[in-house]
Structures are given as C-alpha cells and as structure tokens.
Coordinates of C-alpha atoms and ligand atoms in Angstrom, one line a residue:
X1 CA -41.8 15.4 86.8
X2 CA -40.9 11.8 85.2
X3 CA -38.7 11.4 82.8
X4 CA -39.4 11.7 79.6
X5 CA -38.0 11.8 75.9
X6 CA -38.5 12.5 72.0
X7 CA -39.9 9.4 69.9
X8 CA -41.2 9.7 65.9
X9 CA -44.5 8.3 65.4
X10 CA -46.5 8.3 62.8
X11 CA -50.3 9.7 63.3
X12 CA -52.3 9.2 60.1
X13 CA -51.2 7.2 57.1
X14 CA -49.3 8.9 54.7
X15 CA -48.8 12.4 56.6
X16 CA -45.4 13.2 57.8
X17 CA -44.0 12.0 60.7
X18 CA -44.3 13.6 64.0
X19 CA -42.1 13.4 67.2
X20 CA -43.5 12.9 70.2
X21 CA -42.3 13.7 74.1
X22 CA -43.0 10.0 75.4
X23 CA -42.1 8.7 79.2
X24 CA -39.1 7.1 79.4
X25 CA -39.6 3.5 81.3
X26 CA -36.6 1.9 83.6
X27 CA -35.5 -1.4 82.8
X28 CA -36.6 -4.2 84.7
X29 CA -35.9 -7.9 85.4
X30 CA -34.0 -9.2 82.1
X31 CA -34.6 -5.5 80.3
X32 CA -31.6 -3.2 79.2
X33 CA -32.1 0.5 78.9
X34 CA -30.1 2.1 76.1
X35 CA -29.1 5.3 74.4
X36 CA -30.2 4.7 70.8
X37 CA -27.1 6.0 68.3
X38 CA -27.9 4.6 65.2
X39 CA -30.7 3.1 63.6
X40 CA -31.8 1.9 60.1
X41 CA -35.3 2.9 58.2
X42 CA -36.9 -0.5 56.5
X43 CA -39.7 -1.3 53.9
X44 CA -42.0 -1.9 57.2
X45 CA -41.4 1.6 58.4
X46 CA -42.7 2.3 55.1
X47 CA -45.4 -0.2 54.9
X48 CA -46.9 1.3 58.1
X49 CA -46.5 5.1 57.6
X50 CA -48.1 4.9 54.9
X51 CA -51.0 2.3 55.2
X52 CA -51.1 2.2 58.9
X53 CA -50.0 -1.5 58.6
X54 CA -51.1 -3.3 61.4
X55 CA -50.6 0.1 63.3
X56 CA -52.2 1.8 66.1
X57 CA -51.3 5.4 66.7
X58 CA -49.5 7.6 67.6
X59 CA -47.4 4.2 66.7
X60 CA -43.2 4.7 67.2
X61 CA -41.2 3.1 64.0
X62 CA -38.1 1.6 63.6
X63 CA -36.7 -2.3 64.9
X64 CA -33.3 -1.5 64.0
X65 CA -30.9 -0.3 67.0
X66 CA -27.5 0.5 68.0
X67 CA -26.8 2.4 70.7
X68 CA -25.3 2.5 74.3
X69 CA -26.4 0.5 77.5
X70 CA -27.4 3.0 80.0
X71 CA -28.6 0.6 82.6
X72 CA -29.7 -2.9 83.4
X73 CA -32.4 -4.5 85.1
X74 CA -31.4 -7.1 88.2
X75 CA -31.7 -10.2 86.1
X76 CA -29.6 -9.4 83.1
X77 CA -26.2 -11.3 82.9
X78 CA -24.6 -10.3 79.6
X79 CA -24.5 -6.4 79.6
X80 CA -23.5 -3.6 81.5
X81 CA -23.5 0.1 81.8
X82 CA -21.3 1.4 78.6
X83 CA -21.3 -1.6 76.5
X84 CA -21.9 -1.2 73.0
X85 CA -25.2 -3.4 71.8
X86 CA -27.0 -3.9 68.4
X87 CA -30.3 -5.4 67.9
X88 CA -33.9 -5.8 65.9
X89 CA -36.2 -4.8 68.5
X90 CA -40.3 -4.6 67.8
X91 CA -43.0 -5.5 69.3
X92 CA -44.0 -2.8 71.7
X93 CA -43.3 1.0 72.7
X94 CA -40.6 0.7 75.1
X95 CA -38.6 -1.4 72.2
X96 CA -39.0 0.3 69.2
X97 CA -36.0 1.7 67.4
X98 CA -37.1 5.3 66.6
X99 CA -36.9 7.0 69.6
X100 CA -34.0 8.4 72.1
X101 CA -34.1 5.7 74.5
X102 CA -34.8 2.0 73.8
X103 CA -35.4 -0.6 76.9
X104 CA -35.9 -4.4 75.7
X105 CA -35.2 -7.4 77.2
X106 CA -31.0 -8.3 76.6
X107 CA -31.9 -11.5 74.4
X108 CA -32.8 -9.2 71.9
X109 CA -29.1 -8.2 71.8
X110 CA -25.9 -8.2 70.7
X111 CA -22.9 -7.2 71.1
X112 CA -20.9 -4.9 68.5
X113 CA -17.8 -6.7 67.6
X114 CA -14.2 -5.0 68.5
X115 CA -13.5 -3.2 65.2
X116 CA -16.9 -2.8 63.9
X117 CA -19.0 0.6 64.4
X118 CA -22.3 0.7 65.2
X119 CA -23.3 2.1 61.8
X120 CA -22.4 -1.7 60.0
X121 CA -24.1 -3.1 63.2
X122 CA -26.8 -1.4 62.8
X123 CA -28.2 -2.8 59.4
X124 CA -27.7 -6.3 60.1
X125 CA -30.9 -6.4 63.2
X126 CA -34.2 -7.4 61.0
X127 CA -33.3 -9.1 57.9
X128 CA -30.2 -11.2 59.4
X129 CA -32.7 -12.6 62.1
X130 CA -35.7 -13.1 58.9
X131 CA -33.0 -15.1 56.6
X132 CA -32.4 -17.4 59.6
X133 CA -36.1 -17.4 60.5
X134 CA -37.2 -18.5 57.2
X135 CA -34.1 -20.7 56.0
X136 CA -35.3 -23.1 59.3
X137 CA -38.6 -22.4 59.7
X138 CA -39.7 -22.1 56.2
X139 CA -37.3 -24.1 53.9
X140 CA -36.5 -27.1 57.1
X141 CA -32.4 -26.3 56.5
X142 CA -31.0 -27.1 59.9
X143 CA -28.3 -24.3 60.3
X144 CA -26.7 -25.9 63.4
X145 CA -24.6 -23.3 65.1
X146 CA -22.0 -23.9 67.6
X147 CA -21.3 -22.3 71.0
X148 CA -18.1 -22.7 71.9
X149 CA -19.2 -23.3 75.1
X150 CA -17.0 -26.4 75.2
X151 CA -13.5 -24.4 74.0
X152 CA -14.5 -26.2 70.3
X153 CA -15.2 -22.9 67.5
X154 CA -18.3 -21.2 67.7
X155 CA -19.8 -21.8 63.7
X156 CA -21.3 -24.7 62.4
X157 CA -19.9 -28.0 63.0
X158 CA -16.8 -28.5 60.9
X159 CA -17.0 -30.4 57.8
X160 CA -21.0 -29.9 57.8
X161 CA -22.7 -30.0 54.5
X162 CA -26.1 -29.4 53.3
X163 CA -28.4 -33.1 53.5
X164 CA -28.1 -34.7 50.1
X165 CA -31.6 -34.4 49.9
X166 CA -31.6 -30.3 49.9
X167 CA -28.9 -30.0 47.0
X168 CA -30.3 -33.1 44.8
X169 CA -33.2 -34.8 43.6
X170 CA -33.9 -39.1 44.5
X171 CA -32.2 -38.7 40.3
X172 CA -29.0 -37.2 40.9
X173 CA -30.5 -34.1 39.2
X174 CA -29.5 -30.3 41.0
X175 CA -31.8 -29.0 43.0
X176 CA -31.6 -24.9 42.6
X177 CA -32.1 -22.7 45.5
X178 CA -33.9 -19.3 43.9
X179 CA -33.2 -15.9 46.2
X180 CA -35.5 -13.6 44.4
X181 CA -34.2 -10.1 44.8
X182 CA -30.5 -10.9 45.8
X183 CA -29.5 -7.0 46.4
X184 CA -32.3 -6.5 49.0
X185 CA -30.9 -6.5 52.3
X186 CA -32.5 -9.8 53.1
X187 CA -31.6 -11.2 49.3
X188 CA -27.4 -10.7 50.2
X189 CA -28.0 -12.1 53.9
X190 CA -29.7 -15.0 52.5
X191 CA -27.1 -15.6 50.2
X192 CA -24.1 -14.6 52.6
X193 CA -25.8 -17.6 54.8
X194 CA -26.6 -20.1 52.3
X195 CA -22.8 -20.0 51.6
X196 CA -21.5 -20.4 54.9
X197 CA -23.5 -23.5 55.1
X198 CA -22.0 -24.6 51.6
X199 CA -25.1 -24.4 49.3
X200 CA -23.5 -23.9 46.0
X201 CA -26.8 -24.1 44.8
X202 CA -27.9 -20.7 44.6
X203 CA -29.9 -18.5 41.5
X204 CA -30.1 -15.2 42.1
X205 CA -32.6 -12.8 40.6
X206 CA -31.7 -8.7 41.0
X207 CA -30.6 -5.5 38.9
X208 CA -27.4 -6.7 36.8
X209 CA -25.1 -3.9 38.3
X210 CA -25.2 -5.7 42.1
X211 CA -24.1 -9.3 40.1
X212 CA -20.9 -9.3 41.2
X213 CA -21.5 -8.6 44.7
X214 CA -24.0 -11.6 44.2
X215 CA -21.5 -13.7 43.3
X216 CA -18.9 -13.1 45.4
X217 CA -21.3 -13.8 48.5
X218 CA -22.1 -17.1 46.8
X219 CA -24.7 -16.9 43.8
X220 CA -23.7 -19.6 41.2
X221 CA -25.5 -17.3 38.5
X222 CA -27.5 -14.4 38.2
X223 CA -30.5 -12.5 35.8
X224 CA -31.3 -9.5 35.8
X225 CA -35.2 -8.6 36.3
X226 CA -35.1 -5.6 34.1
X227 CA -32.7 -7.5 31.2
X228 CA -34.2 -8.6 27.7
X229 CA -36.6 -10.8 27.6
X230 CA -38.8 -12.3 30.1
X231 CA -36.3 -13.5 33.3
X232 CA -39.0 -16.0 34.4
X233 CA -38.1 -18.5 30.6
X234 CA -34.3 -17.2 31.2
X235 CA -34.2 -19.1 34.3
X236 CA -36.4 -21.8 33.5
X237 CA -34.1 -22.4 30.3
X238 CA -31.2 -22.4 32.6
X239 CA -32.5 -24.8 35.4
X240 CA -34.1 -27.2 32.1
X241 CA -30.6 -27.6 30.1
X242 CA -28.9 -28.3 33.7
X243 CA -31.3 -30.9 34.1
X244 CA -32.2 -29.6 37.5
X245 CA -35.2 -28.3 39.2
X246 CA -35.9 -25.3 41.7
X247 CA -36.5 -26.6 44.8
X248 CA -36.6 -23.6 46.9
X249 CA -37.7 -20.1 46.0
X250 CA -37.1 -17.2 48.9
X251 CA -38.8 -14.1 47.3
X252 CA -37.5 -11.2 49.2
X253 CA -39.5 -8.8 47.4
X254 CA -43.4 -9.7 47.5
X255 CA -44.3 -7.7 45.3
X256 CA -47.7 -9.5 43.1
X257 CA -47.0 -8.4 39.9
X258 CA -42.7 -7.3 40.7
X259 CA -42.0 -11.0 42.3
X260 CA -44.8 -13.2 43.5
X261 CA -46.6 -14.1 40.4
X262 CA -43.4 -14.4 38.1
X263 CA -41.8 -16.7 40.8
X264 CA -45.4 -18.8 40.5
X265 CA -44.3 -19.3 37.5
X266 CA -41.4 -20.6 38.2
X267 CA -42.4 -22.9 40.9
X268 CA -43.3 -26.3 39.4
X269 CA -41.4 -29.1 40.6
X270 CA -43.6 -31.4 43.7
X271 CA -42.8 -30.1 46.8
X272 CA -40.9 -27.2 46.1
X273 CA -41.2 -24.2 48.8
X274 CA -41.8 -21.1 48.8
X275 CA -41.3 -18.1 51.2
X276 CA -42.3 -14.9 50.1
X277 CA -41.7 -11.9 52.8
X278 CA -44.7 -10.4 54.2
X279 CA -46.6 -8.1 53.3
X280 CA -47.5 -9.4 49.4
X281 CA -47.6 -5.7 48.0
X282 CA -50.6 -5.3 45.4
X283 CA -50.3 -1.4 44.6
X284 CA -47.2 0.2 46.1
X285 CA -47.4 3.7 47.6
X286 CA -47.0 6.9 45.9
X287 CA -47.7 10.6 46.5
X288 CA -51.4 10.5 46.1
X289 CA -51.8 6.5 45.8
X290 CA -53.3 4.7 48.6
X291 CA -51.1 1.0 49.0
X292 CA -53.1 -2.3 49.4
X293 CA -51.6 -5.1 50.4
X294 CA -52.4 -9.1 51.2
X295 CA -51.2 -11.4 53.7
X296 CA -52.5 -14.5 52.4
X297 CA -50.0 -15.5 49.5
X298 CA -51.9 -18.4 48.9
X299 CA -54.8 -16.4 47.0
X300 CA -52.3 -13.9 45.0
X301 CA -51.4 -16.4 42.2
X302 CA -52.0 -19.6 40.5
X303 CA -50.0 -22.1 42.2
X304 CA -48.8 -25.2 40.4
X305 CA -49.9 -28.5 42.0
X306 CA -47.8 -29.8 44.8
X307 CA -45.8 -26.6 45.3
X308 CA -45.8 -25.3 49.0
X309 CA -46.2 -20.8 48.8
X310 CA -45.8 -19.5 52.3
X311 CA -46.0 -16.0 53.6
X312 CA -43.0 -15.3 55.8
X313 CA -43.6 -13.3 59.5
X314 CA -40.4 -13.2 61.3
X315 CA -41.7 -10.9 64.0
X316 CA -42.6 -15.1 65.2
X317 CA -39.0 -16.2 64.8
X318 CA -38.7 -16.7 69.0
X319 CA -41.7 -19.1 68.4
X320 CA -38.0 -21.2 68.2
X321 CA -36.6 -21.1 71.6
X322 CA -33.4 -22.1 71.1
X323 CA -32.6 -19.4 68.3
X324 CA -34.6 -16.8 70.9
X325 CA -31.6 -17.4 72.9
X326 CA -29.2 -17.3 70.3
X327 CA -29.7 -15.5 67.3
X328 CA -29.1 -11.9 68.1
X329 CA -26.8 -12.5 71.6
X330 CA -24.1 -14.7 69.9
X331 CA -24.9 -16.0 66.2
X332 CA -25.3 -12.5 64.6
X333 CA -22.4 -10.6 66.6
X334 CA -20.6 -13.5 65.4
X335 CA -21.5 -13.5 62.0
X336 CA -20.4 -9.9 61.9
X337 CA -17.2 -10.0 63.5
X338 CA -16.1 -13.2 61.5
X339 CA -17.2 -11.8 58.0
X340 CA -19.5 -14.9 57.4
X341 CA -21.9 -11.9 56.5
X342 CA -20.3 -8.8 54.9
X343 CA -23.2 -5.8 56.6
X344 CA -25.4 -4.0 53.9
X345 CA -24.1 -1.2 52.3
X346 CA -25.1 2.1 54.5
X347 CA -26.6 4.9 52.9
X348 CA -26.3 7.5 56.0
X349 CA -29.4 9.7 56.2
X350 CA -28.5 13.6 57.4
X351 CA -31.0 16.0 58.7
X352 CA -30.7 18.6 60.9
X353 CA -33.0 16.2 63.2
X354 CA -33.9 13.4 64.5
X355 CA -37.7 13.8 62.5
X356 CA -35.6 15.2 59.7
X357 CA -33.8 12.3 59.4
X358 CA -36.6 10.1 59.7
X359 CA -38.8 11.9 56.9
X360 CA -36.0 11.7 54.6
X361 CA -35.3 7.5 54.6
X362 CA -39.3 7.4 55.0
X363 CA -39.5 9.5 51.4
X364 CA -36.4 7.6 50.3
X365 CA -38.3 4.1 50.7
X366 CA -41.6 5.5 48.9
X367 CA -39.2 6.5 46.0
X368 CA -37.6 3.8 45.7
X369 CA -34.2 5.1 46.2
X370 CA -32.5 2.1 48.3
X371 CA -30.8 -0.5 45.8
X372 CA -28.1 -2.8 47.2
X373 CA -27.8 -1.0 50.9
X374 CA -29.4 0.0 53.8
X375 CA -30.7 3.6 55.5
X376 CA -28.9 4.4 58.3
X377 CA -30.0 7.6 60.8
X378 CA -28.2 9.0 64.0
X379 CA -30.5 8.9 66.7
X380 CA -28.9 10.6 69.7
X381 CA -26.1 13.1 68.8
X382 CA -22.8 12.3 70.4
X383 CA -23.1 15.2 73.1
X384 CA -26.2 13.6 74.5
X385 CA -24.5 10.1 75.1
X386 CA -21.7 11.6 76.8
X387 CA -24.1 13.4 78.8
X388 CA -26.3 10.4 79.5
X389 CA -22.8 8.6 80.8
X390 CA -21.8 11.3 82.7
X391 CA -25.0 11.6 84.4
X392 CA -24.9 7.8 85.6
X393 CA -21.7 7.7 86.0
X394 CA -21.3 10.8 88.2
Ligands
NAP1 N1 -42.4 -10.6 56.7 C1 -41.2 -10.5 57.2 O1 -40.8 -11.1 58.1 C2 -40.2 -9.5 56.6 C3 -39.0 -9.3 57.1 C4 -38.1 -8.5 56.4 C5 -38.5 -7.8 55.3 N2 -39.8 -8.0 54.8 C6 -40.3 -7.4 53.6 O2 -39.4 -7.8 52.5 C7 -39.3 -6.8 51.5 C8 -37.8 -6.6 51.3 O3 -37.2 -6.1 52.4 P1 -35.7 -5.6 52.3 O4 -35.4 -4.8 53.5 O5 -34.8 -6.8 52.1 O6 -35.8 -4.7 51.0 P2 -34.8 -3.6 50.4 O7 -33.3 -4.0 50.7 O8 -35.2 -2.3 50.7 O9 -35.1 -3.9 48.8 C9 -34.5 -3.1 47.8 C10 -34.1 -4.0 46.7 O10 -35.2 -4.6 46.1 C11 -34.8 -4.9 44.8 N3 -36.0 -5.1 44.0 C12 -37.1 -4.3 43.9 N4 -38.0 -4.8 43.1 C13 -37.6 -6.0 42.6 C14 -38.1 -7.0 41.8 N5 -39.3 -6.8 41.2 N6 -37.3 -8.1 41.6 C15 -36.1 -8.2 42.1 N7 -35.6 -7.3 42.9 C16 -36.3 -6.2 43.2 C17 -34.0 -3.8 44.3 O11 -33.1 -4.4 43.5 P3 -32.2 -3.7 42.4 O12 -31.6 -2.5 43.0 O13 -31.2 -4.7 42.1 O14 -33.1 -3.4 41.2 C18 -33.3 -3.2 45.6 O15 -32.0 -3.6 45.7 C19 -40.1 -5.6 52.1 O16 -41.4 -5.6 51.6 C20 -40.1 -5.9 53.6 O17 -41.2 -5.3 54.2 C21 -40.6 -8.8 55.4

C-alpha cells in the first residue's frame, strides 16, 4: 500500500473542516520533504473556508510551516535530513501547510535560527514575504539586501537611507508613509521593515492598546480607529499642520467600509500609492452570513485624481527572481535571528487534534478573536517526529 497521511481540507463553504487520508509524495529534484510541527491559521484560511475563495475541494489550508526535513530531493543544496526549516508555502497540495507532511521545493525555506523555536518561526512565513512583496513591488522602495557572500554583513548596505524623494516632497515638505492596521501581523512587519530601512516616516492606524508596540517598532505616531471622532480628519489634521502629505498608504486590513474607503479618503496628494491586501472584504463572515468579497480595488471607492489604489497578491511575489531566491532562504531567517523583526505574538491553539485545532483558529478568525498576534497549531505531535527520524535514520 503507498504511503499515505492525514491532511484538513475544507469541503463546502462554511461547514467544518474535515481531515482527510491523502498520499504522501517523495520529494524530487529541488523538493524537500518535511514533518510539519507547527503551523499558523491566517485571514486566507478563513477567507476560503468560508467562501470557497478561489478554492477547489476537498482544498488543504494553511501556508505557514515549521517542521522537520525528512528528506531531500537530489538537487537540493541547502538542507538535510534533521534540519529545522520554516517557510510560507501555497500554491498546491503537496505544499500546503495543514497537513502531516509538507514537500515543496527548498527556495521556499528557511532555516530556524539557533535560539529561536519553531513556534516564533512559524508566524513570520506569509506576511514577512507580503510586506517585502508590496514595499518593492507596490510602493518602488528598493530594500537592497546584502549576502555576505563577500565576508561584508549580510543587511542592507551600511549607511543606506531611504531616496530623498520617498521621505520628502520637490518642497521640502514630509512625505508620511500610512500602515493602516499596524497590529495586524503584516501592519507590525511592515513597520518592523520600514525601520530597518530608516523611514522615520511612518503613521500608524490600529486599536490604541497595541501603540506602544507600534512605536517601539518604528511608528512616529499613532490613532486609534475606534477613538473619538472620525480618525480619517484626525490624521488629515495631523499630516495638514505638519505641512506634509501622505505619500504612501499600505492598508493591511481591506476591509470597504473598516479600511478601504476611509483610507480613500485619505489619499489625495498626486501620485500617492496605495496597496490594499487582497481580498477587499465587502460583508465579513458570520454564523449564518454568506461573505462577498472584490478583487478589483479600483471600483470599491471614489478615488481622488492622480492617486494610484492597487490590490496586493503576494502569492506573485517570485514574479521577482532575485527575491525568489532570497526572501525566505536567507533574508527572513535573518531578519529573525538578528531581531530586525520581533515575530508576532503567538496565541497557541490546543485541541485534542490535529482538526480540533484547526476548527478552533478557523472559529477564532470568524470571531474576530486575533488582535496584535498570530494562531499557532501543533501539527505533528512530538512522538511522531521522533518516530519519522527513527524510521529514516534506522
Ligand atoms: N493579498 C495578499 O497578498 C495578502 C497577504 C497577507 C494578508 N492578506 C490579507 O490581509 C488581511 C490582514 O491579514 P493579517 O494576517 O495581517 O491580519 P490579522 O493580523 O489577523 O489582523 C488582525 C488585526 O486587524 C486589526 N483591524 C481589524 N479591523 C481593523 C480596522 N478597521 N482598522 C484597523 N485595524 C483593524 C485588528 O486591530 P486591533 O486589534 O488593533 O483593533 C487586529 O490586530 C487579511 O484579509 C488577509 O487575508 C492578503
């Protein structure tokens, strides 16, 4: 009989999830076979449980992984049988995160850094790799990164500052960079990166009790959404008496009436660009509620003249082939290990199961339950790791 092993799908939109005894494929030519340990439930999980979002089932969830490499196919160079890997895997069966055994190719990989568990690994995956995708693809901020091949530092080149033209207008005046929902997990990564890379630029919009966090990571200021008064003419009133504009606006919420449409409002100076995360949600989910969403964000609000809305897809981000290569083998480990980003907060998930586990973040993200952190679910228990190294090893 071929091997084979649990997975949780989802079947029709809105029902529970189901797991499903799927056949486990052996990794070939640059693929790496692991032993999923952790992994971390997202909006998208959400998204396409409940609407079938660009979903055909029995469909597996999950891009988030952390786990153990179990064995390699004969072109892969950087891992080996043991090693400890993390990455944001999605685009087919064999890859997806929900499920006991993941095989992808290694340049969706990282390593986990010495003194860093897989749990803090674990949540960085899809919205590290989205804030990068949009800051260069969207926005045009070059973000160079460093190697080290050469014995200089891996990072960006020393002394590197943001272009004159990203920070301030042909006037002199500040040019404000807008992160629109700065406790989402992409919000703080956004922010985390904008930092490193010396934007001191940054408003952030998000619930007043994750501010300080905000500003530690590198907001210059921040409103709160749910404070007196509307937040759209707070922030307008703040960039106005600084004599500054907003320049660029990363919504990380997408929500039409909860982000998009007050950020139109927002968005008025010539040029200025904005990347609003995928799907645009029109009516969210509930028990009972069927969830529309839009992909076009150009028709979900009126847009001032000469403003640039885009609709961010990172599931394209190795469209960029030097960043395919990069991102999640060296510039994400890196930015773990070296603190440049500080990982989500991880709300651990328990169950008695694997589909336990899964239901629970799933009902968690319909709720509305995750503020400021991340879901995190075991995948394999401990026993069956050491038994899937034994079993090679032996
Ligand atoms: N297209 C893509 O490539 C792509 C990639 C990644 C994510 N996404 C999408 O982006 C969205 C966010 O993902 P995520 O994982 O970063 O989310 P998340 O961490 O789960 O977001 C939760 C946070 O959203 C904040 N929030 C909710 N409504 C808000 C509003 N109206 N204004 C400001 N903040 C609000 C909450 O803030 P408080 O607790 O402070 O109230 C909470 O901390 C999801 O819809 C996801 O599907 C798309």
């Amino acid at each position: 009989m071929s091997p084979s092993h649990p997975a949780i799908v989802t079947v029709r939109p809105s029902s529970p999830l189901q797991i499903l005894q799927i056949p486990t494929p052996n990794p070939t030519t640059n693929e790496v076979k692991l032993i999923v340990q952790y992994t971390a439930s997202t909006p998208l999980d959400h998204h396409q449980a409940s609407a079938h979002l660009l979903v055909t089932p029995p469909q597996i969830l999950g891009d988030g992984v952390a786990g153990t490499v179990l064995s390699t196919g004969p072109d892969v160079t950087r891992y080996k049988l043991g090693d400890q890997v993390f990455g944001f895997v999605w685009r087919n069966a064999k890859e997806k995160a929900h499920q006991l055994y993941c095989v992808c190719p290694e340049n969706l990989l990282g390593r986990v850094p010495e003194g860093k568990s897989m749990q803090e690994a674990v949540v960085l995956g899809n919205n590290f790799v989205t804030v990068w995708h949009a800051f260069t693809r969207e926005f045009g901020f070059e973000l160079p990164w460093n190697r080290g091949l050469d014995g200089g530092a891996k990072g960006k080149p020393e002394g590197y500052v943001p272009p004159k033209r990203e920070v301030e207008t042909e006037g002199g005046r500040k040019k404000w960079i807008l992160v629109w929902g700065g406790s989402s997990s992409c919000g703080m990564y956004g922010i985390q990166v904008l930092r490193y890379y010396g934007y001191g630029n940054v408003i952030a919009v998000a619930g007043s009790r994750h501010h300080g966090t905000l500003k530690r990571y590198g907001a210059e200021v921040c409103f709160d959404y749910r404070g007196e008064g509307d937040v759209v003419e707070r922030v307008k009133e703040f960039v106005w008496k600084d004599g500054g504009e907003v320049a660029y606006i990363f919504d990380c919420i997408g929500s039409l009436e909860g982000s998009l449409r007050p950020v139109a409002r927002i968005a008025s100076a010539e040029g200025c660009k904005i990347a609003v995360l995928l799907p645009v949600v029109v009516k969210d989910a509930a028990p009972g509620v069927k969830p529309e969403y839009e992909m076009d964000v150009t028709k979900c609000a009126d847009w001032a003249e000469g403003v640039m809305p885009s609709g961010v897809r990172t599931h394209f981000w190795m469209d960029n082939k030097v960043l395919a290569e990069t991102l999640q083998t060296e510039i994400m480990p890196w930015a773990l290990e070296t603190g440049v980003v500080e990982p989500n907060a991880q709300i651990i998930v328990e169950g008695e199961t694997m589909l336990e586990r899964a239901q629970s973040a799933l009902n968690m993200l319909r709720d509305k339950k995750v503020s400021g952190g991340r879901l995190v679910w075991r995948v394999a228990e401990q026993k069956q790791v050491a038994e899937a190294l034994d079993g090679i090893r032996q």
